[in-house]
Coordinates of C-alpha atoms (C1' of nucleotides) in Angstrom, one line a residue:
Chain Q
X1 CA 12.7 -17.0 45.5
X2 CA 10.6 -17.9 48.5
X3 CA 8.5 -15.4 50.2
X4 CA 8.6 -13.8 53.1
X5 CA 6.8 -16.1 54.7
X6 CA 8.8 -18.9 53.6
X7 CA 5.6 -20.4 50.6
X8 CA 6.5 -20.3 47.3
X9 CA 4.4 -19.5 44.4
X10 CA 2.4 -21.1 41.4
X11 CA 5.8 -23.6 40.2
X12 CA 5.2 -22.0 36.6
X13 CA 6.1 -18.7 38.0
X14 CA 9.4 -20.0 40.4
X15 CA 10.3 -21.9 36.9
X16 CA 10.0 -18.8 34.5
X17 CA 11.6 -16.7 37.8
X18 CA 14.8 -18.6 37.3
X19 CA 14.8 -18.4 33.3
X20 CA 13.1 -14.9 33.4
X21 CA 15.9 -12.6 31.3
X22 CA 16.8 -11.7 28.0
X23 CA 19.8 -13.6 27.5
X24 CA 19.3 -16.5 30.1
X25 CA 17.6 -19.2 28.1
X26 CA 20.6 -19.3 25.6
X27 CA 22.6 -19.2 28.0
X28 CA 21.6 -22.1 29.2
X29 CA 21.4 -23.7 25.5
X30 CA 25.0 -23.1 25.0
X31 CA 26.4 -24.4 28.5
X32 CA 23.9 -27.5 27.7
X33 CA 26.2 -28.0 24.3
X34 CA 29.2 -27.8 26.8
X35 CA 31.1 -25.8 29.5
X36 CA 32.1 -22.3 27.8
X37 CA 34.9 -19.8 28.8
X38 CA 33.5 -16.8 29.3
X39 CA 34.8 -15.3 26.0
X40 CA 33.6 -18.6 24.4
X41 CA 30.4 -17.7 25.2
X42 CA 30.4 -14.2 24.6
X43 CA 31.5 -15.1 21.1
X44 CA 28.1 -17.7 20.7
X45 CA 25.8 -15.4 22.0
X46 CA 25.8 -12.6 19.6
X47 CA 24.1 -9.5 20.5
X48 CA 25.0 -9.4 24.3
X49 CA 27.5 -7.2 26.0
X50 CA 29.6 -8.7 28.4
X51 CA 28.7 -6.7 30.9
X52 CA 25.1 -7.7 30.4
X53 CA 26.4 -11.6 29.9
X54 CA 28.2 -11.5 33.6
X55 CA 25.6 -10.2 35.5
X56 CA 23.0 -13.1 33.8
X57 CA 25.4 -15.5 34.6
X58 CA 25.8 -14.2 38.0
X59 CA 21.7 -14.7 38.7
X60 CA 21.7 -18.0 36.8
X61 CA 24.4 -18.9 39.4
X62 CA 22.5 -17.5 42.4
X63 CA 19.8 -19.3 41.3
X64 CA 21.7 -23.0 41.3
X65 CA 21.8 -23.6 37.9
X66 CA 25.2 -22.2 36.3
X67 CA 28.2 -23.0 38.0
X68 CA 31.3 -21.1 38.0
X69 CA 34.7 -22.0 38.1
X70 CA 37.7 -20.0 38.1
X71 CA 41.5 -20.8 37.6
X72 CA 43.8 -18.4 39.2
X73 CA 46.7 -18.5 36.3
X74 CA 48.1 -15.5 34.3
X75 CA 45.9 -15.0 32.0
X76 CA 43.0 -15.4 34.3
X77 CA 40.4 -18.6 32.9
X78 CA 36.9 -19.1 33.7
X79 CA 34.7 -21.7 33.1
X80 CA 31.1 -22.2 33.1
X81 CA 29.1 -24.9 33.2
X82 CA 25.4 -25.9 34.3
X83 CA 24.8 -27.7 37.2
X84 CA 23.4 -30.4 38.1
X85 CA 19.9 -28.7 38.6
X86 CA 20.4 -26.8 35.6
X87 CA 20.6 -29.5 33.5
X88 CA 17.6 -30.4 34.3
X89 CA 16.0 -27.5 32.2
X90 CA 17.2 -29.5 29.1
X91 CA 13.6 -30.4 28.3
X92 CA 12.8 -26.5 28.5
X93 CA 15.3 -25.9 25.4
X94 CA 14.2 -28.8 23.9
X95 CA 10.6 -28.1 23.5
X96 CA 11.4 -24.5 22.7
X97 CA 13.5 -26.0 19.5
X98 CA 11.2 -28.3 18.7
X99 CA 8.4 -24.6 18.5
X100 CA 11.2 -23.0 16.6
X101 CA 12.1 -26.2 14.2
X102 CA 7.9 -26.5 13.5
X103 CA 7.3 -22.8 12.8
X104 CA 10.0 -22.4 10.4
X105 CA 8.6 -25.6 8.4
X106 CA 5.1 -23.9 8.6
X107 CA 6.7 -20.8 7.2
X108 CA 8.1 -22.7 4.2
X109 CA 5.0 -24.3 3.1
X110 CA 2.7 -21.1 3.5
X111 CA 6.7 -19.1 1.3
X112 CA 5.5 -22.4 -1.3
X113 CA 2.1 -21.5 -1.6
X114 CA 2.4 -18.0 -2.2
X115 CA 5.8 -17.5 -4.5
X116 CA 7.8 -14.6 -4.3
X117 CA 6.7 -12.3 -7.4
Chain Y
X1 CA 11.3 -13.8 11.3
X2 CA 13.3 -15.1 8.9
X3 CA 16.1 -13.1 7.5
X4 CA 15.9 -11.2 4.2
X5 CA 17.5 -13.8 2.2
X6 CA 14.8 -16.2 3.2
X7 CA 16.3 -18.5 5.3
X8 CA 16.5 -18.9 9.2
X9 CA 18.4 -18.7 12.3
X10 CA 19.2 -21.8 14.6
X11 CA 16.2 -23.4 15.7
X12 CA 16.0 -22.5 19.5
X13 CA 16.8 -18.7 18.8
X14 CA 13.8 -18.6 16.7
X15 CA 12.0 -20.3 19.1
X16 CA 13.1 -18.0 21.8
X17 CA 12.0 -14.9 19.6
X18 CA 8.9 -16.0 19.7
X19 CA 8.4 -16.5 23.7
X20 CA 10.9 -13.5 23.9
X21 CA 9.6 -10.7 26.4
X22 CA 9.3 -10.1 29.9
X23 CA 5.3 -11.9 30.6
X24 CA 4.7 -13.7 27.4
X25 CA 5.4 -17.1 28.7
X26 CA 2.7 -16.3 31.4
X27 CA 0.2 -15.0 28.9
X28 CA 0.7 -18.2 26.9
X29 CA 0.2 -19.8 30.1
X30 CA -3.1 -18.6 30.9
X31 CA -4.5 -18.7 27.4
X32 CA -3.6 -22.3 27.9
X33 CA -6.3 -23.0 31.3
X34 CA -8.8 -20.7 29.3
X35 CA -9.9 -18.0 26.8
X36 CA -9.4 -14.8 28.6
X37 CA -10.9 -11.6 28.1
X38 CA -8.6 -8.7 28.3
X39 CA -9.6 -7.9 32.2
X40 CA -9.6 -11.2 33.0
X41 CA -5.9 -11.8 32.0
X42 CA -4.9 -8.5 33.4
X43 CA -5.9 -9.7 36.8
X44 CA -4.6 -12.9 36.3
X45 CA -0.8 -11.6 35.6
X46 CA 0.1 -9.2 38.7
X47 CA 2.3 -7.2 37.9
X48 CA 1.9 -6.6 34.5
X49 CA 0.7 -2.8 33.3
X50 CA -2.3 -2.7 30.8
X51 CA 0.0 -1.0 28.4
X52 CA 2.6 -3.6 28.4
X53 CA 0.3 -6.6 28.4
X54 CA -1.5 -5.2 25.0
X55 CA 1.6 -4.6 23.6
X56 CA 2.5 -8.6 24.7
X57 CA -0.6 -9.5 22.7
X58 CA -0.3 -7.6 19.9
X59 CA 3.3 -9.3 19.5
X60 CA 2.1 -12.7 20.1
X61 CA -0.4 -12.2 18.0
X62 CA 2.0 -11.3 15.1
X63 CA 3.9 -14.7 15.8
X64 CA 0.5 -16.3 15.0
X65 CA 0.4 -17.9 18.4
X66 CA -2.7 -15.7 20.0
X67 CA -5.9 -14.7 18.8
X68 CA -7.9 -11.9 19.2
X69 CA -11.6 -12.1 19.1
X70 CA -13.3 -8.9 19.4
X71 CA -17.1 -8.7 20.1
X72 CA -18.8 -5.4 18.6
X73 CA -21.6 -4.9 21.2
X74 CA -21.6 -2.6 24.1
X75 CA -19.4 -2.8 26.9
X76 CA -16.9 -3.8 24.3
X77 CA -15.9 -7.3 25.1
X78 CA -12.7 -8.8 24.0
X79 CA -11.7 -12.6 23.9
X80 CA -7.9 -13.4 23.9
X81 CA -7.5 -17.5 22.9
X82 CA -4.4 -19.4 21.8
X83 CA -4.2 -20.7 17.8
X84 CA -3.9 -24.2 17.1
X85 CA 0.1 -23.1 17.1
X86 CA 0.1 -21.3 20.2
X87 CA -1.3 -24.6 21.7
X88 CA 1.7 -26.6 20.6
X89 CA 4.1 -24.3 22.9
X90 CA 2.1 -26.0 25.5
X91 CA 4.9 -28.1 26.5
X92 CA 7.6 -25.7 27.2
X93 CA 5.3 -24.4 29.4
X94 CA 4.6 -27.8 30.6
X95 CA 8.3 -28.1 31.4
X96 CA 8.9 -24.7 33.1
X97 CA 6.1 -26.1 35.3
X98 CA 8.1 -29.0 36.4
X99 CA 11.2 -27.3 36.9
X100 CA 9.6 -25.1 39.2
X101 CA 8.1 -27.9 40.9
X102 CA 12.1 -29.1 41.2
X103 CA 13.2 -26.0 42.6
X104 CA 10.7 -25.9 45.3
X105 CA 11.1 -29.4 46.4
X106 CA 14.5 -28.9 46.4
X107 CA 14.5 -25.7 48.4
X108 CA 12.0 -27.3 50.6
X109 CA 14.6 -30.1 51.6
X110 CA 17.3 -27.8 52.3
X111 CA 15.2 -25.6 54.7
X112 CA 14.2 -28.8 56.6
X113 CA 18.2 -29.8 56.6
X114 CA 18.5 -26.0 57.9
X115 CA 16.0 -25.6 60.3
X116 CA 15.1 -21.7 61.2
X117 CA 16.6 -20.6 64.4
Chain Z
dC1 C1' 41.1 -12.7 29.7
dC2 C1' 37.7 -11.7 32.9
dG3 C1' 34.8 -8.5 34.6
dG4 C1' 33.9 -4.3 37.9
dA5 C1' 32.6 0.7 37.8
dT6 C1' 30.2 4.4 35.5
dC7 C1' 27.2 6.6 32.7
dC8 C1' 23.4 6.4 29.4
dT9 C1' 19.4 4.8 27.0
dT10 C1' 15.3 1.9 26.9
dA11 C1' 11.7 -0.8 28.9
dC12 C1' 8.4 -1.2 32.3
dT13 C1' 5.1 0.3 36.2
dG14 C1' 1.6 3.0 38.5
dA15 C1' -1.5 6.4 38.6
dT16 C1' -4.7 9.1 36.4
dA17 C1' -7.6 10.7 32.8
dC18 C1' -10.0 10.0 28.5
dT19 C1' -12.5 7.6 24.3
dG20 C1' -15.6 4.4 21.7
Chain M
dC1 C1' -15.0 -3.0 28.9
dA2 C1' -11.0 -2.5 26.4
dG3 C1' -8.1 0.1 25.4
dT4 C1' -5.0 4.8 24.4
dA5 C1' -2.4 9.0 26.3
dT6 C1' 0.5 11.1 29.5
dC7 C1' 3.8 11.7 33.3
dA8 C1' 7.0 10.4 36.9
dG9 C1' 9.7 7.0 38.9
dT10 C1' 12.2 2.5 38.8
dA11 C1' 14.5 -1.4 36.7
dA12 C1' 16.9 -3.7 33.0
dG13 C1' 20.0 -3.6 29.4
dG14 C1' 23.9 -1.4 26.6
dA15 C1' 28.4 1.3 25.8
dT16 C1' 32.7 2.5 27.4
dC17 C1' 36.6 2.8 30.2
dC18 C1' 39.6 0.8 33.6
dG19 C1' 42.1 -2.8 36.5
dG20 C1' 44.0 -7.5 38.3

DNA sequence: CCGGATCCTTACTGATACTG
DNA sequence: CAGTATCAGTAAGGATCCGG
């Protein structure tokens, strides 16, 4: 994430680096809810592939915040979970509920105001 | 947003739709320091392609988180701002911010423990 | 069950040229 | 200045098949 040179960048653009991916922020909503199997996960994210889901959970591990941990039983089982740096993107989530929660509310009043014919 | 029956998703996932797409967290981001006109912001997001970054706008603008103000005169002069909702999503961005400060403090500290050779 | 390998389809960029 | 149009090249995501 660093450059070249070893600096960084502006922090709002290392934090939205590490979030930066279609999938990535739920990701990171589900594993805050609790540590997911991977076909756990796959089932609460609908819409993603699981290709697609594996390689986002590869960067969110590169990056420090998902943790991965494998049993080596038959069948195999792997679990993820957020680290300890990861959950500190709680707040993130939050805040981006919090958005959703007040523009749905917004939506009802102006669906009240203007009835449905 | 919402589907056809009227209601709506999980709070977070339609906060996420909103925020969804590759340099709209950093366009929010930048309407939040200042109004921008179109140039303006294009300089101020490396990276991004004219042609993406209106298509960005035109989408945020649709979520009724970014205005567009255009000026009739010539040169043609366009002012980008953020509504009074697009303000609100101030914290999240808020929150990015300080995880990215996190990461770098952290990364900081383990290049010290790690000294180059 | 987990996920790698492959192929395919979009999305995005960069450059350039053009319009109001 | 603020876009739109086009083309070529790259990157990201999706679909499908295969293997431990």
């Amino acid at each position: 994430m660093p450059y070249q040179d070893g600096t960084f960048g502006c922090p709002v653009d290392v934090g939205l680096q590490l979030i930066n991916g279609k999938w990535k922020p739920k990701i990171i909503y589900e594993l805050l809810q609790q540590t997911c199997r991977f076909g756990e996960l796959h089932r609460r994210i609908p819409g993603v592939s699981r290709h697609v889901l594996t390689t986002q959970l590869r960067e969110l591990e590169e990056g420090g915040i998902v943790q991965r941990n494998a049993f080596l039983t038959v069948p195999p089982k792997v679990e993820y979970s957020l680290t300890e740096f990861g959950q500190r993107l709680e707040p993130i989530l939050e805040q981006i509920m919090k958005v959703g929660e007040h523009y749905i509310s917004q939506q009802k009043q102006e669906a009240a105001a203007d009835p449905p014919s």
